[in-house]
Every structure is written in structure tokens, then in C-alpha cells.
Short mmCIF file of C-alpha atoms in Angstrom, two decimals:
data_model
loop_
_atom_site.label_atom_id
_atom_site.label_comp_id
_atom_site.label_asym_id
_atom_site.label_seq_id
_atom_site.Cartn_x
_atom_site.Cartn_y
_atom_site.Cartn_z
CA UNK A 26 43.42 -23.21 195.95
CA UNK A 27 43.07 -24.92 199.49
CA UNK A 28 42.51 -22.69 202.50
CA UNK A 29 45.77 -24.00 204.00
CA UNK A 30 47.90 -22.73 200.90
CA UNK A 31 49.31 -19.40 200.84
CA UNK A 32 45.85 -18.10 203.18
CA UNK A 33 43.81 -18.58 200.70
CA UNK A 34 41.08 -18.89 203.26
CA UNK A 35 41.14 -15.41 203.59
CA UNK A 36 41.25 -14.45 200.44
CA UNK A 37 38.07 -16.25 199.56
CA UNK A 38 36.42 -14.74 202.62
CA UNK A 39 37.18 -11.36 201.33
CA UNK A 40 35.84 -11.95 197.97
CA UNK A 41 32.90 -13.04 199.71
CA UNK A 42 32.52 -10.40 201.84
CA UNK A 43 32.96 -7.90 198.79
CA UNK A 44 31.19 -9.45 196.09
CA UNK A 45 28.76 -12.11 197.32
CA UNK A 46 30.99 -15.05 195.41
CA UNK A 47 31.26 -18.13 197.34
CA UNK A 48 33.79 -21.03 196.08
CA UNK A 49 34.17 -24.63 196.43
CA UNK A 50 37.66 -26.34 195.99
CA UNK A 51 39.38 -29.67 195.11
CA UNK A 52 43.15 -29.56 196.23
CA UNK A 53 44.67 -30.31 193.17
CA UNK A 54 48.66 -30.73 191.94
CA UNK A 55 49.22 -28.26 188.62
CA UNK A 56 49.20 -31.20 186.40
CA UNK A 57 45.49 -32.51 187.68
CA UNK A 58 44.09 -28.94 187.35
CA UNK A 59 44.29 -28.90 184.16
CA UNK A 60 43.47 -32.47 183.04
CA UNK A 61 40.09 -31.51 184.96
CA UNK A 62 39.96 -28.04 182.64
CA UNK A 63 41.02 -30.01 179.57
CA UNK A 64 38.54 -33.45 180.37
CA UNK A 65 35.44 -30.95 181.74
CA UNK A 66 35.67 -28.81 178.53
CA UNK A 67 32.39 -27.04 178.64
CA UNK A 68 31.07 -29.33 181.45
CA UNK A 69 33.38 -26.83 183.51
CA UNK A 70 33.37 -27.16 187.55
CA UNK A 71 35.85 -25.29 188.13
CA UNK A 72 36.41 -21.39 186.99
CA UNK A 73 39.95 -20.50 188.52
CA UNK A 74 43.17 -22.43 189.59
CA UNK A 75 46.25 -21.43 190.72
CA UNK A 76 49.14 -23.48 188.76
CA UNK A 77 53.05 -23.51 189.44
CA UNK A 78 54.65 -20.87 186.72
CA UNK A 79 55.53 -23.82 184.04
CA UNK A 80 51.75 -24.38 183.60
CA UNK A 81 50.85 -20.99 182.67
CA UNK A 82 51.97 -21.62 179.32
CA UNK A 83 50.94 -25.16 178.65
CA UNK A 84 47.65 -24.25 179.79
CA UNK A 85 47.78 -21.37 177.21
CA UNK A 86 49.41 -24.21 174.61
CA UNK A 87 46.79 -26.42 175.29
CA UNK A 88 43.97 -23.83 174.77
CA UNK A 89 42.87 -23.92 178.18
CA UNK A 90 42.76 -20.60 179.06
CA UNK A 91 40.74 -16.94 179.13
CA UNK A 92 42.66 -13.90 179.38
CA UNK A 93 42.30 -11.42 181.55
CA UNK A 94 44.92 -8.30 182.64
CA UNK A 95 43.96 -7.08 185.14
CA UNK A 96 44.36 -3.10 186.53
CA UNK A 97 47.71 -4.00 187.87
CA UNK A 98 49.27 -5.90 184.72
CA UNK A 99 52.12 -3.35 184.41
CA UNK A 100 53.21 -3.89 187.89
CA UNK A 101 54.07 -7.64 186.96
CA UNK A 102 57.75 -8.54 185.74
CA UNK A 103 57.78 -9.95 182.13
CA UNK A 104 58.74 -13.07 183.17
CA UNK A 105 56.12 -13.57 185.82
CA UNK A 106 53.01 -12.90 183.23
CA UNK A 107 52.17 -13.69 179.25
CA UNK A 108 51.97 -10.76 177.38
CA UNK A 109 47.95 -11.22 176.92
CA UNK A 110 47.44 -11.97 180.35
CA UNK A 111 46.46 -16.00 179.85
CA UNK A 112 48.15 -16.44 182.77
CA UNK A 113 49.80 -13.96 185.45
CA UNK A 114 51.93 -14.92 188.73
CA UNK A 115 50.48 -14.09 192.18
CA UNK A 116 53.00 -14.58 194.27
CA UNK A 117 56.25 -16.34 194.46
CA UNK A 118 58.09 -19.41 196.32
CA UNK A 119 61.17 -20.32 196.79
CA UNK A 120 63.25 -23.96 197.73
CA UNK A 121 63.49 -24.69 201.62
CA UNK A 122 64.59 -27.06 204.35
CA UNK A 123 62.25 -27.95 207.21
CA UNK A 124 63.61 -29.37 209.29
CA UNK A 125 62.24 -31.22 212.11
CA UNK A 126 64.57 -30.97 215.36
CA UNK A 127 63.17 -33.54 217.24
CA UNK A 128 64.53 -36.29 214.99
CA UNK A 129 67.64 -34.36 213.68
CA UNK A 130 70.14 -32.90 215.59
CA UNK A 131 72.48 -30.71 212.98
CA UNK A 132 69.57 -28.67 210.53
CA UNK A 133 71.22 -28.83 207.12
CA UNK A 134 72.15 -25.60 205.76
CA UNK A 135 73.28 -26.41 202.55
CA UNK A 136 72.53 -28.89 199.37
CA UNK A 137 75.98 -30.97 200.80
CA UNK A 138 75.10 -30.90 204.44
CA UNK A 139 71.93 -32.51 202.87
CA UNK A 140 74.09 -35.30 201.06
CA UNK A 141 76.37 -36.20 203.93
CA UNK A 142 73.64 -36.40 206.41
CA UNK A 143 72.24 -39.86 207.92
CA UNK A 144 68.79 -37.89 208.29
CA UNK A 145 66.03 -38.92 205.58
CA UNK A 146 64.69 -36.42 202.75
CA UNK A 147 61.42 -35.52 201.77
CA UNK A 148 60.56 -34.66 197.89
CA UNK A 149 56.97 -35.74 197.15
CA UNK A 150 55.40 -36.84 194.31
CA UNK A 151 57.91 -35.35 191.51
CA UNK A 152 55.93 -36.77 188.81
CA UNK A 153 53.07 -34.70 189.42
CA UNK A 154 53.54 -31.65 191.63
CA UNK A 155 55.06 -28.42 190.77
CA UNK A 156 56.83 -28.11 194.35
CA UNK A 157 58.71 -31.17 193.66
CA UNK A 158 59.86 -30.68 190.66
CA UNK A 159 61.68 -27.80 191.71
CA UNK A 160 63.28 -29.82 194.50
CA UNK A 161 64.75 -31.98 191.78
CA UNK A 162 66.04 -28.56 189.86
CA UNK A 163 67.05 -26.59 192.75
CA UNK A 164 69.71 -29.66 193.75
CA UNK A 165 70.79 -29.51 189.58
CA UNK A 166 71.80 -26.00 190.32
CA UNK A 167 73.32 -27.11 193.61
CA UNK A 168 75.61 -29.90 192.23
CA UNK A 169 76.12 -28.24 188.58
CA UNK A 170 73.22 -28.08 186.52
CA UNK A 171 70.21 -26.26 185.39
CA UNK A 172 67.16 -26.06 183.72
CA UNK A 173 68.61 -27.88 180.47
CA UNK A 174 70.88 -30.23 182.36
CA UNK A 175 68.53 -31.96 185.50
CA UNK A 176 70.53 -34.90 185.37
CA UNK A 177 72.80 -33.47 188.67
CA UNK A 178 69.66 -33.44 190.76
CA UNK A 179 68.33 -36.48 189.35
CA UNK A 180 71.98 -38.06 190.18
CA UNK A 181 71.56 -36.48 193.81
CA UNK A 182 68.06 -38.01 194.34
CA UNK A 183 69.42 -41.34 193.69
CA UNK A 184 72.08 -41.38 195.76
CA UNK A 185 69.93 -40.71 198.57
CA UNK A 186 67.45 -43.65 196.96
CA UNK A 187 70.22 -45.69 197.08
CA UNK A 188 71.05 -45.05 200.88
CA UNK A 189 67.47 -45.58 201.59
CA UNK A 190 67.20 -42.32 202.36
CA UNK A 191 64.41 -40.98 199.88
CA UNK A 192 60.91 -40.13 200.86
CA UNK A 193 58.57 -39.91 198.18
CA UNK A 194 55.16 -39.23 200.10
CA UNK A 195 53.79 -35.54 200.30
CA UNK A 196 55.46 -33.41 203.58
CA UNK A 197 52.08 -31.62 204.40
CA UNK A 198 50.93 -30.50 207.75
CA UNK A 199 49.72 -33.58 208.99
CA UNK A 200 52.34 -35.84 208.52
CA UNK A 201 54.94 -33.26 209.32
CA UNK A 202 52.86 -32.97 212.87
CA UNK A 203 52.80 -36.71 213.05
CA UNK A 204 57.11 -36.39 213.04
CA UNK A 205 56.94 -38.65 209.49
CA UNK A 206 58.91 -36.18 207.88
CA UNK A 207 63.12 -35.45 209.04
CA UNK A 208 64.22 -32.86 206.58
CA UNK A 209 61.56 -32.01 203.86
CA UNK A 210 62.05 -29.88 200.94
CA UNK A 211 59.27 -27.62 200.83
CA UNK A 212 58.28 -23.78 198.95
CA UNK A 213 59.24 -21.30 202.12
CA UNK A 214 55.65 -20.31 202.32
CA UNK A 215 54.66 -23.92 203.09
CA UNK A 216 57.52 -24.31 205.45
CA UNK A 217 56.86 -21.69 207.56
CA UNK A 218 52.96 -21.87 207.29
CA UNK A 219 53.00 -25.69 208.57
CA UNK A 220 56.16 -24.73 211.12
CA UNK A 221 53.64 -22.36 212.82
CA UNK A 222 50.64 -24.63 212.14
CA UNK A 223 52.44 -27.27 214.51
CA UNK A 224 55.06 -26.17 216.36
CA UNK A 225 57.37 -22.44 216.07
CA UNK A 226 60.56 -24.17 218.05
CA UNK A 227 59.99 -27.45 216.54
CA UNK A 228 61.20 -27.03 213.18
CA UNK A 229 64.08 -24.99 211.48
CA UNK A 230 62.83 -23.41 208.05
CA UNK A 231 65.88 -21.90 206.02
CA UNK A 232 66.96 -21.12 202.77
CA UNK A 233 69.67 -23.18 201.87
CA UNK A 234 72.48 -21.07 201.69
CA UNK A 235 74.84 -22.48 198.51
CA UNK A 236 71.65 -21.90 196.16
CA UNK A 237 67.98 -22.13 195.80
CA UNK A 238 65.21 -21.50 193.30
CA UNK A 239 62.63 -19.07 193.64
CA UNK A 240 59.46 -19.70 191.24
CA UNK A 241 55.84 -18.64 191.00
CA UNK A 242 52.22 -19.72 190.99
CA UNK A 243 50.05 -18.15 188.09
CA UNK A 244 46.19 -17.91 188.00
CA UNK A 245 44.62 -19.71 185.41
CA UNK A 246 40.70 -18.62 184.17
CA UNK A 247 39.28 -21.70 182.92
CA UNK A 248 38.37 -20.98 179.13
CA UNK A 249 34.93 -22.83 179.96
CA UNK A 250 34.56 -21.26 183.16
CA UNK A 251 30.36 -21.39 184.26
CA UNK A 252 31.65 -18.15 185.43
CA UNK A 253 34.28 -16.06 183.90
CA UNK A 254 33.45 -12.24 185.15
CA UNK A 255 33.39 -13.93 188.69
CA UNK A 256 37.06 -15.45 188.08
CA UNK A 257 38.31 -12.31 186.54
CA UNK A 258 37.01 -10.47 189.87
CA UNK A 259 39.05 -12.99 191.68
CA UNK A 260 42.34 -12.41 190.04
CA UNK A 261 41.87 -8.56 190.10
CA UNK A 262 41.71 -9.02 193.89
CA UNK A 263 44.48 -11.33 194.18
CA UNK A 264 46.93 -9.05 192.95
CA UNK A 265 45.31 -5.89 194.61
CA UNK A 266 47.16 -4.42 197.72
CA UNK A 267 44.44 -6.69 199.92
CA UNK A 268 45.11 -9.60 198.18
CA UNK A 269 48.96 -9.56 198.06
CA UNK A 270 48.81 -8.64 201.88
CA UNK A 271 46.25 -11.82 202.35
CA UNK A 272 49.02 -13.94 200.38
CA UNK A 273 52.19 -12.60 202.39
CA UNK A 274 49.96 -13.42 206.00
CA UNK A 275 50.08 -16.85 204.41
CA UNK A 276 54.14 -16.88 204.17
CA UNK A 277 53.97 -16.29 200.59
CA UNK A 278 55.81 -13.60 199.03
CA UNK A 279 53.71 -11.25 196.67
CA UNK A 280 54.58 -10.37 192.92
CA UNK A 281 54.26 -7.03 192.90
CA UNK A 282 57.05 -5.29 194.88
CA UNK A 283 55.13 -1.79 195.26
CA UNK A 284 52.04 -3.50 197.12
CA UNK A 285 51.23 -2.25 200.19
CA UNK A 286 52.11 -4.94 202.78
CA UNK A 287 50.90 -5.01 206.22
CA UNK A 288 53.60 -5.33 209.33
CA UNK A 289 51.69 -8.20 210.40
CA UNK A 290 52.17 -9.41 206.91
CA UNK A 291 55.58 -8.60 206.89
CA UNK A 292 56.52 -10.62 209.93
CA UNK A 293 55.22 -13.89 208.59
CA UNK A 294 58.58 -13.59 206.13
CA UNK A 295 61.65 -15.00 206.22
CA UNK A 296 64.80 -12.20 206.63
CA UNK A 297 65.93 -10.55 203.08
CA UNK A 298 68.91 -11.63 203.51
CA UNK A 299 68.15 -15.95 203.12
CA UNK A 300 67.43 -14.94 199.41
CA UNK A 301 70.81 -13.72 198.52
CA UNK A 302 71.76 -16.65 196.36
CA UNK A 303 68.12 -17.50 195.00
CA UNK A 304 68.05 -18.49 191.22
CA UNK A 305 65.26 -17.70 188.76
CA UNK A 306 64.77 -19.47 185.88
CA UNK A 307 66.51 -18.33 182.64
CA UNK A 308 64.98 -20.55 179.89
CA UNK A 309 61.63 -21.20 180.15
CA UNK A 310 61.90 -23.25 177.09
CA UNK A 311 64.34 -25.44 178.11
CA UNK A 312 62.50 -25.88 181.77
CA UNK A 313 59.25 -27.00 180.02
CA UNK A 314 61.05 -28.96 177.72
CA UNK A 315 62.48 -30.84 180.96
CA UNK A 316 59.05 -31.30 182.51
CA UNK A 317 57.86 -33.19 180.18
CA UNK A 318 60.95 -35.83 180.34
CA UNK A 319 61.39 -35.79 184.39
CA UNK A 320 58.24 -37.81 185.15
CA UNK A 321 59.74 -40.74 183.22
CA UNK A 322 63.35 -40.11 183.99
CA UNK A 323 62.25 -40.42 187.54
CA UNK A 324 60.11 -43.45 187.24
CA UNK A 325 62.57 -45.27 185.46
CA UNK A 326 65.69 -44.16 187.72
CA UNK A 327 64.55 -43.11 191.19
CA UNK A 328 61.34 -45.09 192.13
CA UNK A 329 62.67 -48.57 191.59
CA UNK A 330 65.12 -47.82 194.09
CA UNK A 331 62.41 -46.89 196.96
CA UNK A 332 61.89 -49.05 199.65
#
């Protein structure tokens, strides 16, 4: 839960402010979280994460997790929580382009303006982070498939492998700033967070407009958290009016629709109107099922064909 991500900053200054609990983090991908909850076991460092949606439940699967509701728990949509609170969604992202203008001349604005460009893409590390991995499913939508069928966004990848046109190294704000990265595929709130962090006229941040995926990152209490009533005051904040505000000043869109959001908030947001052809998964089943084959499908198809 790094300060750059989704202001977390200030949400861990609040907390502090409120109720005397200071944090230390490790910037983690979902997958690394909780291998350190599951190799710790009651060795625990770490009391709280914040996990991409998929790893709700295999953190629940895997016994990882304490539950804990929450004042606002009927607020959440069913698919955004687990019915005994293991694991609850914060806030939401969704697929973007970021595009940096100094290197390409015509911003793509769809998943085929991406394919017939000359421009290199960055994805990231798909076998690992959550953000990536929805790259690779938002282009299956785009070019025919979905959550059971990845294979049209693995086929897309390649192609752009194959035309050396495939950048597998992490788009974050320093090598975005350092003009490593053309067009990268990145969750909105990132987007716009390291657009602003650099440069407002230097790069276009859009929705693509054919399709895109929205998802969401869940809280996860540590079963052998040092100190569970101190994560469970965390996660009662996040999703408190405060808390969602704190997460929409950091570009990220809150769960709960009836929170009261600051105009200052509110202004960090892309228009309503990029999200009218955003896609939620339909079945999770089939998506986790798919996780746990894409690491290897890409290793075996896409990274031999990196440069």
C-alpha cells in the first residue's frame, strides 16, 4: 500500500492523526503479498494489504485471511465483497492508455489503433501483477474473448512480441518521466496520478473507447496479523466517507457510490462518460481459473519472443 498508489499517503496520515497507528510498507504485486502472509504465518510483519479483486478469494482459499465487515458492508455490491467480509473492495480501476506525446504523435484510442500502430506497448510483469493481467484480458474482450477464453489477448500480445513491439518492464512514474515508456497500459488511477506526477500536457490518459475492464482492489487482514483491531480500524476508515474521498484525490474511483466525495476529489476523475463501454467481470470462477494458467501460457508464448 505505497504512498504513491491510490494516495495512500494520506490515508495513512489520517489514521495516524486519528488513532496514533503508524505503518511501515513493502510495495508488493498481489501475488508477493500473500506468499509473505502465507511464508510469515505467525511470524507476521505485515497486518493489512491491499490485493487486486482475484486475490480476495484465494487469500480466503488459502486460509490467509481475518474477517472483518465493517459499518459500511451493506453499501458494497455483492460482487465487490465475500459474504463474511474476508475480503471487501475499496475502490475500483479500470484499463487505460497513457500515452506519452512526446514520442507518439496519433494517441491510440482504441484496442486496433493500438495494433496498427508503429509506437511500442507497455504491459509489465503479467506473471505477477494484478494490473497486467488485466491488460492481457481487457485486449481478450477487445479482439473476442473473455474471462474463459484469454487466448485473443494472449494472440494480441504476441503479435506485438513479434513486431518487437512488447515492453515487459513496469510503466511506473519514474520510467514514464524518464520517456521509457510510448503507450503504456495502466489502471486510470495510475495513469492520471503519474500524468500529473510528471507532466499534465505531456501525456494523454483515456479510456479506450471499443472496450475496457474495470476491476477492484480488496483489503486483506492478515489472519496472523501482530495487530488485527489496528487493521480492522484501517479498513473501517478506508471505506468511510474520508477514506473514499482520500482514494478518489488519488485518481481512484471509490466503491461505494453514496460516499460523500469532495469537488477537489471529484476533479482528479476522468469524465463519466470514458466508462460507457467498461466490462466487469462475469465469472469469477472462470477468471481465477485463468490466473492460474496465464503465468505459464505467457512464459511459454510471449517472453521468448522479447528482445
Amino acid at each position: 500500500m505505497p504512498d504513491t498508489w491510490a494516495n495512500w499517503k494520506e490515508t495513512w496520515s489520517d489514521i495516524d492523526k486519528k488513532y496514533g497507528i503508524k505503518h511501515k510498507d513493502t510495495d508488493m504485486s498481489s501475488a508477493e503479498e500473500l506468499a509473505k502472509f502465507e511464508s510469515e504465518k505467525k511470524n507476521a510483519s505485515g497486518d493489512i494489504g491491499d490485493v487486486g479483486i482475484a486475490f480476495g478469494p484465494l487469500a480466503k482459499e488459502k486460509g490467509l485471511t481475518l474477517s472483518y465487515k465493517t459499518k459500511y458492508f451493506d453499501e458494497i455490491p455483492d460482487w465487490a465483497k465475500d459474504k463474511d467480509g474476508n475480503w471487501i473492495v475499496s475502490y475500483t480501476g479500470t484499463m487505460a492508455f497513457v500515452t506519452d506525446k512526446e514520442s507518439v504523435k496519433d494517441a491510440p484510442k482504441t484496442w486496433k489503433d493500438l495494433e496498427k500502430g508503429k509506437y511500442k506497448v507497455s504491459i509489465g510483469d503479467v506473471e505477477k501483477a494484478n494490473q497486467a493481467q488485466f491488460a492481457v484480458l481487457a485486449a481478450a474482450y477487445a479482439f473476442g474473448g473473455d474471462e474463459k477464453n484469454l487466448q485473443p489477448g494472449i494472440d494480441f500480445f504476441k503479435k506485438l512480441a513479434k513486431e518487437g513491439r512488447l515492453v515487459t518492464t513496469d510503466p511506473n512514474v519514474a520510467s514514464l518521466g524518464k520517456g521509457e515508456h510510448q503507450v503504456a497500459l495502466l489502471w486510470d488511477f495510475n495513469g492520471l496520478n503519474y500524468r500529473d506526477q510528471i507532466d499534465k500536457k505531456r501525456f494523454d490518459v483515456i479510456i479506450p473507447q471499443d472496450v475496457s475492464v474495470m476491476s477492484g482492489y480488496t483489503s486483506v487482514i492478515n489472519k496472523n496479523a501482530k495487530n488485527p483491531h489496528a487493521a480492522a480500524v484501517a479498513r473501517e476508515f478506508i471505506l468511510s466517507d474520508e477514506g473514499q474521498d482520500n482514494l478518489a484525490k488519488g485518481y481512484a474511483r471509490p466503491i461505494r457510490k453514496n460516499a460523500k466525495i469532495s469537488e477537489e476529489a471529484k476533479a482528479k476523475l476522468l469524465p463519466d462518460s470514458m466508462y460507457k463501454n467498461v466490462k466487469t467481470i462475469k465469472d469469477n470462477e472462470a477468471w481465477n481459473k485463468a490466473l492460474k494458467e496465464l503465468p505459464k501460457k505467457w512464459q511459454s508464448e510471449i517472453m521468448p519472443l522479447i528482445k
